[in-house]
Structures are given as C-alpha cells and as structure tokens.
Amino acid sequence: MNAQQTLIALWTIVVREIRRFMRIWPQTLLPPSITMAMYFLIFGNLIGSRVGEMDGFDYIDYIVPGLIMMSVITNSYSNVASSFFGNKFQRSVEELIVSPMQGWTILTGFIAGGAARGLLVGLIVTLVSMFFTRLEVVHPLLTCLVVVLTATLFSIGGFINALMANKFDDISIVPIFVLTPLTYLGGVFYSIHTLPEFWQHVSLLNPILYMVNTFRFGILGVSDIAVGWALVAIVGFNVLFFAVALRMLNRGKGIRH
C-alpha cells in the first residue's frame, strides 16, 4: 500500500470506531458523566466540606483533575478492549489481518478510536465539573499533552487485553482487578503526603499516580512527584506498550489458532 492508501485505511478505521461509540452514546458517554457528577456531589460537596483544604486547595478542586483522568483511563481502555474483542469474536478481524494494511495501521486506528472516546468523556466530565467548581488551567499545553498520552496508553492496554482474551469475561478482569484498584490508590482522592512514609513509598510503584499528578500539576500547579520524570515515564510506557502490541498483532497472538 502506498502512503495515500495507508492514510485512507487508517482514517476509515478511526471513523468506524468513533461512529461505533457515538451511535450508542447513551451507553458510552452518558453513564460516565452521571457517575462523575455523583462523585462531585458526594465526595466534592458533601464530604469535601468536612475535609477542608488539601495542598492549599478546596477538596473538590483538588479531586477534579483526578476524576477527569479516571474517566479518561477507564473509557479509553474499555472502548478498545470491547471493540477489538468484538471483531475477534465475529471473526471480522481476520479480514483486516489478510488485507494489505500493515499491522501498525490497524493498531493505530483502534488506538485513535479509543483515545477519542476517552478524551470526549474527559471533556464532558470537565464540563460537568463546572457546575460544582471553577478551575483555571495553570499549564494548558502540559495538561493537553498528558491527557492525550494517557488516553493513548490505556487504549493500547485495551488492545493488548483484547488480543489475549479468549471470552468476553476476560476483558473485564483487568479493569476490575487491576485498573480500578490502581486508579483509586493513584492519588485521585488524596495527596500521598497524607500517608505514612512506608505507604508513600509503596504508592510510588503505582504508574497511575504519575499520570494523575502530572495532570493535576497542569491544572492546579501542584504535584506529589517530579513532573518531568513522570512525563518521561508516560512517554516511555507508550512506546513500550505500542511495540509489544504491534509485535503481538503481527504474530497473530490470540487471532491465529
């Protein structure tokens, strides 16, 4: 395939993926918005008024970046995991594999579709948060960069999960037993400085902590970790996960039997 044909193929996959989740927006976009509104109301207004300030900010202001990032992570991941596994289950993915498209084109198309859903949900949650608080973004470029990198990373993760899954139940194991605990323990609702020293060191092993704190630094200007190194780590994880996913796809992992 030449460059023009590759771009057309890539664009086709991206548009198809976006249309897929937009067609069922009451299931893909509305529930996360309602869930986050409940978080803002309960944790932000009701509990937040008792917590007071954290790192110099009202509690609701402090948790908003983490809640936005949590919605981006879960929706980017679940979109690609469910979409690609659905293609596997229906055996339509085999048509993609035998087509002239290169593996990186297929992978990039699904990643872009997943990231689009994650970013769109993140934007909706941000708009919902405006009903509860007002935030001024301190570092706009960093904020945009880290949220795009995070959506991309977890879209790749969803793709790997779909490749390895053998049944629909398999694509729910990672979100339930890995993503949810890591997200809740990733500094979404608290600063790790409030933890005992031992648990502060343990928290540093959680990769989501770095994404949440870098995003929070972009919005509020405060972070529990060194933002520069965190950003380097996020970029490194993207490159590593992309290489692993592409190798698995090219070798037909979970597709060819």
PDB file of N, CA, C and O in Angstrom, residues 32-33 36-37 40 64-69 71-72 118-137 143 147 215 219:
ATOM      1  N   PRO A  32     -20.756   7.556  32.209  1.00  0.00           N
ATOM      2  CA  PRO A  32     -19.601   8.134  32.914  1.00  0.00           C
ATOM      3  C   PRO A  32     -19.866   9.544  33.420  1.00  0.00           C
ATOM      4  O   PRO A  32     -19.384   9.921  34.494  1.00  0.00           O
ATOM      5  N   SER A  33     -20.631  10.311  32.660  1.00  0.00           N
ATOM      6  CA  SER A  33     -20.932  11.681  33.066  1.00  0.00           C
ATOM      7  C   SER A  33     -21.781  11.699  34.335  1.00  0.00           C
ATOM      8  O   SER A  33     -21.527  12.483  35.261  1.00  0.00           O
ATOM      9  N   MET A  36     -19.609  10.529  37.366  1.00  0.00           N
ATOM     10  CA  MET A  36     -18.704  11.564  37.856  1.00  0.00           C
ATOM     11  C   MET A  36     -19.458  12.696  38.532  1.00  0.00           C
ATOM     12  O   MET A  36     -18.959  13.302  39.483  1.00  0.00           O
ATOM     13  N   ALA A  37     -20.664  12.983  38.065  1.00  0.00           N
ATOM     14  CA  ALA A  37     -21.475  14.008  38.730  1.00  0.00           C
ATOM     15  C   ALA A  37     -21.781  13.588  40.163  1.00  0.00           C
ATOM     16  O   ALA A  37     -21.776  14.418  41.085  1.00  0.00           O
ATOM     17  N   PHE A  40     -18.656  14.210  42.200  1.00  0.00           N
ATOM     18  CA  PHE A  40     -18.522  15.628  42.523  1.00  0.00           C
ATOM     19  C   PHE A  40     -19.464  16.017  43.658  1.00  0.00           C
ATOM     20  O   PHE A  40     -19.084  16.769  44.559  1.00  0.00           O
ATOM     21  N   VAL A  64     -10.939  17.129  41.310  1.00  0.00           N
ATOM     22  CA  VAL A  64     -11.466  17.231  39.950  1.00  0.00           C
ATOM     23  C   VAL A  64     -10.483  16.711  38.897  1.00  0.00           C
ATOM     24  O   VAL A  64     -10.874  15.906  38.037  1.00  0.00           O
ATOM     25  N   PRO A  65      -9.199  17.110  38.899  1.00  0.00           N
ATOM     26  CA  PRO A  65      -8.281  16.565  37.892  1.00  0.00           C
ATOM     27  C   PRO A  65      -8.179  15.038  37.937  1.00  0.00           C
ATOM     28  O   PRO A  65      -8.129  14.389  36.890  1.00  0.00           O
ATOM     29  N   GLY A  66      -8.160  14.466  39.135  1.00  0.00           N
ATOM     30  CA  GLY A  66      -8.080  13.021  39.262  1.00  0.00           C
ATOM     31  C   GLY A  66      -9.312  12.329  38.721  1.00  0.00           C
ATOM     32  O   GLY A  66      -9.222  11.273  38.075  1.00  0.00           O
ATOM     33  N   LEU A  67     -10.497  12.898  38.959  1.00  0.00           N
ATOM     34  CA  LEU A  67     -11.730  12.303  38.465  1.00  0.00           C
ATOM     35  C   LEU A  67     -11.817  12.390  36.942  1.00  0.00           C
ATOM     36  O   LEU A  67     -12.304  11.465  36.280  1.00  0.00           O
ATOM     37  N   ILE A  68     -11.347  13.498  36.387  1.00  0.00           N
ATOM     38  CA  ILE A  68     -11.307  13.625  34.925  1.00  0.00           C
ATOM     39  C   ILE A  68     -10.387  12.559  34.343  1.00  0.00           C
ATOM     40  O   ILE A  68     -10.738  11.859  33.382  1.00  0.00           O
ATOM     41  N   MET A  69      -9.207  12.414  34.941  1.00  0.00           N
ATOM     42  CA  MET A  69      -8.243  11.428  34.452  1.00  0.00           C
ATOM     43  C   MET A  69      -8.786  10.013  34.613  1.00  0.00           C
ATOM     44  O   MET A  69      -8.578   9.155  33.743  1.00  0.00           O
ATOM     45  N   SER A  71     -11.874   9.031  34.409  1.00  0.00           N
ATOM     46  CA  SER A  71     -12.842   8.784  33.342  1.00  0.00           C
ATOM     47  C   SER A  71     -12.146   8.554  32.008  1.00  0.00           C
ATOM     48  O   SER A  71     -12.576   7.716  31.207  1.00  0.00           O
ATOM     49  N   VAL A  72     -11.065   9.285  31.755  1.00  0.00           N
ATOM     50  CA  VAL A  72     -10.303   9.107  30.511  1.00  0.00           C
ATOM     51  C   VAL A  72      -9.686   7.709  30.461  1.00  0.00           C
ATOM     52  O   VAL A  72      -9.759   7.011  29.442  1.00  0.00           O
ATOM     53  N   GLY A 118     -12.122   8.320  25.114  1.00  0.00           N
ATOM     54  CA  GLY A 118     -11.618   8.732  26.423  1.00  0.00           C
ATOM     55  C   GLY A 118     -11.540  10.239  26.556  1.00  0.00           C
ATOM     56  O   GLY A 118     -11.949  10.810  27.582  1.00  0.00           O
ATOM     57  N   LEU A 119     -11.046  10.905  25.515  1.00  0.00           N
ATOM     58  CA  LEU A 119     -10.909  12.365  25.557  1.00  0.00           C
ATOM     59  C   LEU A 119     -12.273  13.049  25.529  1.00  0.00           C
ATOM     60  O   LEU A 119     -12.472  14.070  26.193  1.00  0.00           O
ATOM     61  N   LEU A 120     -13.211  12.485  24.769  1.00  0.00           N
ATOM     62  CA  LEU A 120     -14.548  13.083  24.701  1.00  0.00           C
ATOM     63  C   LEU A 120     -15.251  12.964  26.047  1.00  0.00           C
ATOM     64  O   LEU A 120     -15.876  13.929  26.526  1.00  0.00           O
ATOM     65  N   VAL A 121     -15.137  11.784  26.681  1.00  0.00           N
ATOM     66  CA  VAL A 121     -15.728  11.620  28.014  1.00  0.00           C
ATOM     67  C   VAL A 121     -15.040  12.561  29.005  1.00  0.00           C
ATOM     68  O   VAL A 121     -15.695  13.174  29.853  1.00  0.00           O
ATOM     69  N   GLY A 122     -13.709  12.690  28.905  1.00  0.00           N
ATOM     70  CA  GLY A 122     -12.986  13.604  29.774  1.00  0.00           C
ATOM     71  C   GLY A 122     -13.460  15.039  29.615  1.00  0.00           C
ATOM     72  O   GLY A 122     -13.596  15.772  30.600  1.00  0.00           O
ATOM     73  N   LEU A 123     -13.734  15.430  28.377  1.00  0.00           N
ATOM     74  CA  LEU A 123     -14.241  16.782  28.121  1.00  0.00           C
ATOM     75  C   LEU A 123     -15.630  16.964  28.732  1.00  0.00           C
ATOM     76  O   LEU A 123     -15.921  17.996  29.345  1.00  0.00           O
ATOM     77  N   ILE A 124     -16.487  15.953  28.583  1.00  0.00           N
ATOM     78  CA  ILE A 124     -17.833  16.030  29.150  1.00  0.00           C
ATOM     79  C   ILE A 124     -17.770  16.129  30.672  1.00  0.00           C
ATOM     80  O   ILE A 124     -18.475  16.931  31.288  1.00  0.00           O
ATOM     81  N   VAL A 125     -16.900  15.313  31.280  1.00  0.00           N
ATOM     82  CA  VAL A 125     -16.749  15.349  32.736  1.00  0.00           C
ATOM     83  C   VAL A 125     -16.220  16.711  33.177  1.00  0.00           C
ATOM     84  O   VAL A 125     -16.640  17.252  34.209  1.00  0.00           O
ATOM     85  N   THR A 126     -15.317  17.280  32.402  1.00  0.00           N
ATOM     86  CA  THR A 126     -14.800  18.616  32.718  1.00  0.00           C
ATOM     87  C   THR A 126     -15.929  19.645  32.704  1.00  0.00           C
ATOM     88  O   THR A 126     -16.011  20.511  33.588  1.00  0.00           O
ATOM     89  N   LEU A 127     -16.791  19.557  31.691  1.00  0.00           N
ATOM     90  CA  LEU A 127     -17.930  20.479  31.613  1.00  0.00           C
ATOM     91  C   LEU A 127     -18.878  20.278  32.782  1.00  0.00           C
ATOM     92  O   LEU A 127     -19.406  21.248  33.338  1.00  0.00           O
ATOM     93  N   VAL A 128     -19.101  19.013  33.178  1.00  0.00           N
ATOM     94  CA  VAL A 128     -19.960  18.728  34.331  1.00  0.00           C
ATOM     95  C   VAL A 128     -19.362  19.319  35.601  1.00  0.00           C
ATOM     96  O   VAL A 128     -20.080  19.862  36.456  1.00  0.00           O
ATOM     97  N   SER A 129     -18.036  19.257  35.722  1.00  0.00           N
ATOM     98  CA  SER A 129     -17.368  19.763  36.928  1.00  0.00           C
ATOM     99  C   SER A 129     -17.565  21.270  37.088  1.00  0.00           C
ATOM    100  O   SER A 129     -17.484  21.795  38.202  1.00  0.00           O
ATOM    101  N   MET A 130     -17.822  21.959  35.969  1.00  0.00           N
ATOM    102  CA  MET A 130     -18.018  23.406  36.039  1.00  0.00           C
ATOM    103  C   MET A 130     -19.276  23.792  36.830  1.00  0.00           C
ATOM    104  O   MET A 130     -19.402  24.935  37.269  1.00  0.00           O
ATOM    105  N   PHE A 131     -20.192  22.823  36.993  1.00  0.00           N
ATOM    106  CA  PHE A 131     -21.381  23.096  37.798  1.00  0.00           C
ATOM    107  C   PHE A 131     -21.067  23.055  39.298  1.00  0.00           C
ATOM    108  O   PHE A 131     -21.863  23.513  40.118  1.00  0.00           O
ATOM    109  N   PHE A 132     -19.925  22.492  39.641  1.00  0.00           N
ATOM    110  CA  PHE A 132     -19.571  22.322  41.047  1.00  0.00           C
ATOM    111  C   PHE A 132     -18.381  23.186  41.471  1.00  0.00           C
ATOM    112  O   PHE A 132     -18.226  23.484  42.654  1.00  0.00           O
ATOM    113  N   THR A 133     -17.553  23.572  40.521  1.00  0.00           N
ATOM    114  CA  THR A 133     -16.371  24.362  40.863  1.00  0.00           C
ATOM    115  C   THR A 133     -15.855  25.077  39.622  1.00  0.00           C
ATOM    116  O   THR A 133     -16.295  24.795  38.504  1.00  0.00           O
ATOM    117  N   ARG A 134     -14.925  25.974  39.816  1.00  0.00           N
ATOM    118  CA  ARG A 134     -14.292  26.676  38.697  1.00  0.00           C
ATOM    119  C   ARG A 134     -12.782  26.489  38.804  1.00  0.00           C
ATOM    120  O   ARG A 134     -12.195  26.745  39.849  1.00  0.00           O
ATOM    121  N   LEU A 135     -12.190  26.033  37.712  1.00  0.00           N
ATOM    122  CA  LEU A 135     -10.754  25.784  37.701  1.00  0.00           C
ATOM    123  C   LEU A 135     -10.085  26.637  36.634  1.00  0.00           C
ATOM    124  O   LEU A 135     -10.636  26.848  35.550  1.00  0.00           O
ATOM    125  N   GLU A 136      -8.888  27.123  36.946  1.00  0.00           N
ATOM    126  CA  GLU A 136      -8.066  27.823  35.966  1.00  0.00           C
ATOM    127  C   GLU A 136      -6.863  26.945  35.652  1.00  0.00           C
ATOM    128  O   GLU A 136      -6.102  26.583  36.552  1.00  0.00           O
ATOM    129  N   VAL A 137      -6.707  26.583  34.398  1.00  0.00           N
ATOM    130  CA  VAL A 137      -5.619  25.690  33.990  1.00  0.00           C
ATOM    131  C   VAL A 137      -4.309  26.463  34.005  1.00  0.00           C
ATOM    132  O   VAL A 137      -4.142  27.455  33.285  1.00  0.00           O
ATOM    133  N   THR A 143      -1.207  20.030  30.259  1.00  0.00           N
ATOM    134  CA  THR A 143      -2.474  19.372  30.548  1.00  0.00           C
ATOM    135  C   THR A 143      -2.966  18.583  29.344  1.00  0.00           C
ATOM    136  O   THR A 143      -3.354  17.410  29.467  1.00  0.00           O
ATOM    137  N   VAL A 147      -2.981  14.276  29.030  1.00  0.00           N
ATOM    138  CA  VAL A 147      -4.264  13.584  28.893  1.00  0.00           C
ATOM    139  C   VAL A 147      -4.305  12.796  27.581  1.00  0.00           C
ATOM    140  O   VAL A 147      -4.847  11.687  27.525  1.00  0.00           O
ATOM    141  N   PHE A 215      -1.230  15.464  35.498  1.00  0.00           N
ATOM    142  CA  PHE A 215      -2.429  16.156  35.033  1.00  0.00           C
ATOM    143  C   PHE A 215      -2.873  17.209  36.047  1.00  0.00           C
ATOM    144  O   PHE A 215      -3.257  18.330  35.676  1.00  0.00           O
ATOM    145  N   ILE A 219      -3.202  21.442  35.749  1.00  0.00           N
ATOM    146  CA  ILE A 219      -4.402  22.240  36.045  1.00  0.00           C
ATOM    147  C   ILE A 219      -4.207  23.143  37.261  1.00  0.00           C
ATOM    148  O   ILE A 219      -4.494  24.346  37.217  1.00  0.00           O
TER     149      ILE A 219
END
